[in-house]
Amino acid sequence: MFVNIACSNKNDKQTDGQAVQADSLIAGKPQRMQPSTAEQTVQLKGKDYHLFVQRLPCDSLPKVKDENNGVFVDNQITLRITRGKGEKVFAKTFTKRHFASFLEEEFLSKSILEGIVFDKIDKEDLLFASSVSYPQTDFYVPFNIRISSDGQLSIVKQEDIEENYTEEEKQ
């Protein structure tokens, strides 16, 4: 069971969707990624789909500590998809806990949800790339989020997808 947690950020700013790690390096304060918002429209099955992705640091989520006792604020990411003139297809606010079944608890306790970005259209689905990472490092676990044209969600750890493709190629 997952709970959507509302977060507010007094310094909400729109950015171009680039992932910028910590922007608050004030000694003694938790570090946080910048909020970001990305919107675009894509065509699927002859219809326009509007994609909205917003990342916000969320003070109500548990803080993450690294091996140097640095403290980081985790993120929540809202993904909304509408079709045509605003018909709701999908809406969910993700935290790293949505990926917990793929990850060990120790990794989860030291990682943050870094981002979700639109990747491509695959058959009749919208694919988004996502990652859970150790803050301010290159160590992350990639995921593919698949949303069908009728709003069905599936999440796959990216290396699992590569293994499936390899198995299919062998047959």
PDB file of N, CA, C and O in Angstrom, residues 126-170:
ATOM      1  N   LEU A 126       3.177   4.427 -23.314  1.00  0.00           N
ATOM      2  CA  LEU A 126       4.109   5.517 -23.047  1.00  0.00           C
ATOM      3  C   LEU A 126       5.159   4.991 -22.095  1.00  0.00           C
ATOM      4  O   LEU A 126       4.821   4.421 -21.045  1.00  0.00           O
ATOM      5  N   LEU A 127       6.440   5.145 -22.444  1.00  0.00           N
ATOM      6  CA  LEU A 127       7.518   4.672 -21.591  1.00  0.00           C
ATOM      7  C   LEU A 127       8.229   5.858 -20.947  1.00  0.00           C
ATOM      8  O   LEU A 127       8.543   6.845 -21.618  1.00  0.00           O
ATOM      9  N   PHE A 128       8.476   5.722 -19.651  1.00  0.00           N
ATOM     10  CA  PHE A 128       9.192   6.735 -18.885  1.00  0.00           C
ATOM     11  C   PHE A 128      10.397   6.064 -18.241  1.00  0.00           C
ATOM     12  O   PHE A 128      10.306   4.923 -17.787  1.00  0.00           O
ATOM     13  N   ALA A 129      11.519   6.774 -18.219  1.00  0.00           N
ATOM     14  CA  ALA A 129      12.708   6.297 -17.522  1.00  0.00           C
ATOM     15  C   ALA A 129      12.711   6.908 -16.128  1.00  0.00           C
ATOM     16  O   ALA A 129      12.334   8.066 -15.951  1.00  0.00           O
ATOM     17  N   SER A 130      13.135   6.124 -15.155  1.00  0.00           N
ATOM     18  CA  SER A 130      13.169   6.587 -13.782  1.00  0.00           C
ATOM     19  C   SER A 130      14.416   6.039 -13.108  1.00  0.00           C
ATOM     20  O   SER A 130      14.973   5.035 -13.556  1.00  0.00           O
ATOM     21  N   SER A 131      14.839   6.706 -12.029  1.00  0.00           N
ATOM     22  CA  SER A 131      15.982   6.169 -11.297  1.00  0.00           C
ATOM     23  C   SER A 131      15.884   6.491  -9.813  1.00  0.00           C
ATOM     24  O   SER A 131      15.366   7.526  -9.410  1.00  0.00           O
ATOM     25  N   VAL A 132      16.380   5.537  -9.033  1.00  0.00           N
ATOM     26  CA  VAL A 132      16.561   5.693  -7.601  1.00  0.00           C
ATOM     27  C   VAL A 132      18.068   5.656  -7.400  1.00  0.00           C
ATOM     28  O   VAL A 132      18.741   4.743  -7.902  1.00  0.00           O
ATOM     29  N   SER A 133      18.623   6.648  -6.695  1.00  0.00           N
ATOM     30  CA  SER A 133      20.083   6.768  -6.637  1.00  0.00           C
ATOM     31  C   SER A 133      20.585   7.157  -5.258  1.00  0.00           C
ATOM     32  O   SER A 133      19.841   7.699  -4.443  1.00  0.00           O
ATOM     33  N   TYR A 134      21.871   6.881  -5.046  1.00  0.00           N
ATOM     34  CA  TYR A 134      22.557   7.469  -3.902  1.00  0.00           C
ATOM     35  C   TYR A 134      22.739   8.937  -4.239  1.00  0.00           C
ATOM     36  O   TYR A 134      23.178   9.272  -5.348  1.00  0.00           O
ATOM     37  N   PRO A 135      22.411   9.851  -3.325  1.00  0.00           N
ATOM     38  CA  PRO A 135      22.503  11.284  -3.627  1.00  0.00           C
ATOM     39  C   PRO A 135      23.928  11.691  -4.014  1.00  0.00           C
ATOM     40  O   PRO A 135      24.898  11.217  -3.436  1.00  0.00           O
ATOM     41  N   GLN A 136      24.021  12.545  -4.993  1.00  0.00           N
ATOM     42  CA  GLN A 136      25.268  13.140  -5.484  1.00  0.00           C
ATOM     43  C   GLN A 136      26.310  12.117  -5.896  1.00  0.00           C
ATOM     44  O   GLN A 136      27.511  12.327  -5.718  1.00  0.00           O
ATOM     45  N   THR A 137      25.847  10.994  -6.440  1.00  0.00           N
ATOM     46  CA  THR A 137      26.760   9.985  -6.975  1.00  0.00           C
ATOM     47  C   THR A 137      26.240   9.531  -8.326  1.00  0.00           C
ATOM     48  O   THR A 137      25.134   9.889  -8.734  1.00  0.00           O
ATOM     49  N   ASP A 138      27.053   8.723  -9.004  1.00  0.00           N
ATOM     50  CA  ASP A 138      26.632   8.111 -10.257  1.00  0.00           C
ATOM     51  C   ASP A 138      26.027   6.728 -10.040  1.00  0.00           C
ATOM     52  O   ASP A 138      25.731   6.025 -10.994  1.00  0.00           O
ATOM     53  N   PHE A 139      25.832   6.329  -8.784  1.00  0.00           N
ATOM     54  CA  PHE A 139      25.296   5.008  -8.487  1.00  0.00           C
ATOM     55  C   PHE A 139      23.775   5.077  -8.408  1.00  0.00           C
ATOM     56  O   PHE A 139      23.228   5.711  -7.516  1.00  0.00           O
ATOM     57  N   TYR A 140      23.113   4.441  -9.361  1.00  0.00           N
ATOM     58  CA  TYR A 140      21.656   4.477  -9.407  1.00  0.00           C
ATOM     59  C   TYR A 140      21.124   3.167  -9.973  1.00  0.00           C
ATOM     60  O   TYR A 140      21.863   2.398 -10.581  1.00  0.00           O
ATOM     61  N   VAL A 141      19.843   2.945  -9.741  1.00  0.00           N
ATOM     62  CA  VAL A 141      19.150   1.797 -10.314  1.00  0.00           C
ATOM     63  C   VAL A 141      18.086   2.346 -11.253  1.00  0.00           C
ATOM     64  O   VAL A 141      17.197   3.093 -10.827  1.00  0.00           O
ATOM     65  N   PRO A 142      18.175   1.993 -12.549  1.00  0.00           N
ATOM     66  CA  PRO A 142      17.205   2.509 -13.520  1.00  0.00           C
ATOM     67  C   PRO A 142      15.961   1.627 -13.609  1.00  0.00           C
ATOM     68  O   PRO A 142      16.023   0.408 -13.433  1.00  0.00           O
ATOM     69  N   PHE A 143      14.836   2.291 -13.886  1.00  0.00           N
ATOM     70  CA  PHE A 143      13.556   1.606 -14.054  1.00  0.00           C
ATOM     71  C   PHE A 143      12.866   2.123 -15.301  1.00  0.00           C
ATOM     72  O   PHE A 143      13.090   3.265 -15.718  1.00  0.00           O
ATOM     73  N   ASN A 144      12.015   1.284 -15.872  1.00  0.00           N
ATOM     74  CA  ASN A 144      11.108   1.713 -16.927  1.00  0.00           C
ATOM     75  C   ASN A 144       9.700   1.672 -16.368  1.00  0.00           C
ATOM     76  O   ASN A 144       9.273   0.658 -15.798  1.00  0.00           O
ATOM     77  N   ILE A 145       9.013   2.782 -16.538  1.00  0.00           N
ATOM     78  CA  ILE A 145       7.608   2.869 -16.159  1.00  0.00           C
ATOM     79  C   ILE A 145       6.822   2.852 -17.455  1.00  0.00           C
ATOM     80  O   ILE A 145       7.059   3.671 -18.340  1.00  0.00           O
ATOM     81  N   ARG A 146       5.907   1.921 -17.563  1.00  0.00           N
ATOM     82  CA  ARG A 146       5.081   1.777 -18.771  1.00  0.00           C
ATOM     83  C   ARG A 146       3.649   2.131 -18.408  1.00  0.00           C
ATOM     84  O   ARG A 146       3.094   1.558 -17.471  1.00  0.00           O
ATOM     85  N   ILE A 147       3.081   3.087 -19.149  1.00  0.00           N
ATOM     86  CA  ILE A 147       1.684   3.464 -18.962  1.00  0.00           C
ATOM     87  C   ILE A 147       0.964   3.174 -20.281  1.00  0.00           C
ATOM     88  O   ILE A 147       1.322   3.721 -21.328  1.00  0.00           O
ATOM     89  N   SER A 148      -0.044   2.335 -20.213  1.00  0.00           N
ATOM     90  CA  SER A 148      -0.805   2.007 -21.425  1.00  0.00           C
ATOM     91  C   SER A 148      -1.718   3.180 -21.793  1.00  0.00           C
ATOM     92  O   SER A 148      -1.951   4.083 -20.982  1.00  0.00           O
ATOM     93  N   SER A 149      -2.248   3.143 -22.989  1.00  0.00           N
ATOM     94  CA  SER A 149      -3.122   4.228 -23.458  1.00  0.00           C
ATOM     95  C   SER A 149      -4.385   4.358 -22.625  1.00  0.00           C
ATOM     96  O   SER A 149      -5.023   5.404 -22.620  1.00  0.00           O
ATOM     97  N   ASP A 150      -4.727   3.311 -21.860  1.00  0.00           N
ATOM     98  CA  ASP A 150      -5.901   3.397 -20.971  1.00  0.00           C
ATOM     99  C   ASP A 150      -5.500   3.576 -19.502  1.00  0.00           C
ATOM    100  O   ASP A 150      -6.317   3.413 -18.604  1.00  0.00           O
ATOM    101  N   GLY A 151      -4.212   3.882 -19.241  1.00  0.00           N
ATOM    102  CA  GLY A 151      -3.789   4.246 -17.897  1.00  0.00           C
ATOM    103  C   GLY A 151      -3.290   3.127 -17.009  1.00  0.00           C
ATOM    104  O   GLY A 151      -3.105   3.327 -15.816  1.00  0.00           O
ATOM    105  N   GLN A 152      -3.028   1.947 -17.566  1.00  0.00           N
ATOM    106  CA  GLN A 152      -2.506   0.839 -16.759  1.00  0.00           C
ATOM    107  C   GLN A 152      -1.004   1.023 -16.540  1.00  0.00           C
ATOM    108  O   GLN A 152      -0.266   1.326 -17.471  1.00  0.00           O
ATOM    109  N   LEU A 153      -0.550   0.811 -15.303  1.00  0.00           N
ATOM    110  CA  LEU A 153       0.833   1.028 -14.905  1.00  0.00           C
ATOM    111  C   LEU A 153       1.578  -0.287 -14.736  1.00  0.00           C
ATOM    112  O   LEU A 153       1.046  -1.238 -14.167  1.00  0.00           O
ATOM    113  N   SER A 154       2.816  -0.310 -15.233  1.00  0.00           N
ATOM    114  CA  SER A 154       3.730  -1.397 -14.879  1.00  0.00           C
ATOM    115  C   SER A 154       5.122  -0.796 -14.719  1.00  0.00           C
ATOM    116  O   SER A 154       5.487   0.153 -15.406  1.00  0.00           O
ATOM    117  N   ILE A 155       5.869  -1.341 -13.758  1.00  0.00           N
ATOM    118  CA  ILE A 155       7.219  -0.888 -13.480  1.00  0.00           C
ATOM    119  C   ILE A 155       8.145  -2.084 -13.616  1.00  0.00           C
ATOM    120  O   ILE A 155       7.860  -3.160 -13.084  1.00  0.00           O
ATOM    121  N   VAL A 156       9.248  -1.886 -14.335  1.00  0.00           N
ATOM    122  CA  VAL A 156      10.220  -2.950 -14.533  1.00  0.00           C
ATOM    123  C   VAL A 156      11.606  -2.383 -14.272  1.00  0.00           C
ATOM    124  O   VAL A 156      11.939  -1.300 -14.757  1.00  0.00           O
ATOM    125  N   LYS A 157      12.383  -3.109 -13.486  1.00  0.00           N
ATOM    126  CA  LYS A 157      13.782  -2.730 -13.270  1.00  0.00           C
ATOM    127  C   LYS A 157      14.494  -2.884 -14.606  1.00  0.00           C
ATOM    128  O   LYS A 157      14.365  -3.930 -15.249  1.00  0.00           O
ATOM    129  N   GLN A 158      15.217  -1.884 -15.034  1.00  0.00           N
ATOM    130  CA  GLN A 158      15.752  -1.859 -16.389  1.00  0.00           C
ATOM    131  C   GLN A 158      16.638  -3.057 -16.704  1.00  0.00           C
ATOM    132  O   GLN A 158      16.528  -3.626 -17.771  1.00  0.00           O
ATOM    133  N   GLU A 159      17.482  -3.482 -15.792  1.00  0.00           N
ATOM    134  CA  GLU A 159      18.340  -4.631 -16.091  1.00  0.00           C
ATOM    135  C   GLU A 159      17.510  -5.885 -16.314  1.00  0.00           C
ATOM    136  O   GLU A 159      17.914  -6.763 -17.059  1.00  0.00           O
ATOM    137  N   ASP A 160      16.330  -5.992 -15.673  1.00  0.00           N
ATOM    138  CA  ASP A 160      15.447  -7.125 -15.911  1.00  0.00           C
ATOM    139  C   ASP A 160      14.939  -7.119 -17.345  1.00  0.00           C
ATOM    140  O   ASP A 160      14.815  -8.163 -17.964  1.00  0.00           O
ATOM    141  N   ILE A 161      14.669  -5.927 -17.887  1.00  0.00           N
ATOM    142  CA  ILE A 161      14.213  -5.828 -19.277  1.00  0.00           C
ATOM    143  C   ILE A 161      15.295  -6.323 -20.208  1.00  0.00           C
ATOM    144  O   ILE A 161      15.050  -7.092 -21.129  1.00  0.00           O
ATOM    145  N   GLU A 162      16.558  -5.888 -19.967  1.00  0.00           N
ATOM    146  CA  GLU A 162      17.665  -6.319 -20.817  1.00  0.00           C
ATOM    147  C   GLU A 162      17.824  -7.826 -20.767  1.00  0.00           C
ATOM    148  O   GLU A 162      18.071  -8.469 -21.778  1.00  0.00           O
ATOM    149  N   GLU A 163      17.664  -8.431 -19.578  1.00  0.00           N
ATOM    150  CA  GLU A 163      17.746  -9.874 -19.459  1.00  0.00           C
ATOM    151  C   GLU A 163      16.642 -10.535 -20.279  1.00  0.00           C
ATOM    152  O   GLU A 163      16.873 -11.529 -20.950  1.00  0.00           O
ATOM    153  N   ASN A 164      15.427  -9.981 -20.245  1.00  0.00           N
ATOM    154  CA  ASN A 164      14.324 -10.551 -21.017  1.00  0.00           C
ATOM    155  C   ASN A 164      14.609 -10.474 -22.503  1.00  0.00           C
ATOM    156  O   ASN A 164      14.359 -11.415 -23.244  1.00  0.00           O
ATOM    157  N   TYR A 165      15.148  -9.335 -22.986  1.00  0.00           N
ATOM    158  CA  TYR A 165      15.481  -9.201 -24.403  1.00  0.00           C
ATOM    159  C   TYR A 165      16.551 -10.211 -24.787  1.00  0.00           C
ATOM    160  O   TYR A 165      16.486 -10.830 -25.831  1.00  0.00           O
ATOM    161  N   THR A 166      17.532 -10.400 -23.929  1.00  0.00           N
ATOM    162  CA  THR A 166      18.602 -11.357 -24.208  1.00  0.00           C
ATOM    163  C   THR A 166      18.036 -12.753 -24.318  1.00  0.00           C
ATOM    164  O   THR A 166      18.385 -13.504 -25.224  1.00  0.00           O
ATOM    165  N   GLU A 167      17.135 -13.115 -23.402  1.00  0.00           N
ATOM    166  CA  GLU A 167      16.513 -14.443 -23.439  1.00  0.00           C
ATOM    167  C   GLU A 167      15.697 -14.624 -24.723  1.00  0.00           C
ATOM    168  O   GLU A 167      15.747 -15.666 -25.347  1.00  0.00           O
ATOM    169  N   GLU A 168      14.967 -13.588 -25.134  1.00  0.00           N
ATOM    170  CA  GLU A 168      14.169 -13.663 -26.360  1.00  0.00           C
ATOM    171  C   GLU A 168      15.046 -13.811 -27.570  1.00  0.00           C
ATOM    172  O   GLU A 168      14.735 -14.557 -28.504  1.00  0.00           O
ATOM    173  N   GLU A 169      16.200 -13.114 -27.605  1.00  0.00           N
ATOM    174  CA  GLU A 169      17.098 -13.189 -28.733  1.00  0.00           C
ATOM    175  C   GLU A 169      17.697 -14.584 -28.865  1.00  0.00           C
ATOM    176  O   GLU A 169      17.992 -15.043 -29.964  1.00  0.00           O
ATOM    177  N   LYS A 170      17.904 -15.292 -27.739  1.00  0.00           N
ATOM    178  CA  LYS A 170      18.504 -16.620 -27.753  1.00  0.00           C
ATOM    179  C   LYS A 170      17.558 -17.654 -28.335  1.00  0.00           C
ATOM    180  O   LYS A 170      17.972 -18.666 -28.840  1.00  0.00           O
TER     181      LYS A 170
END
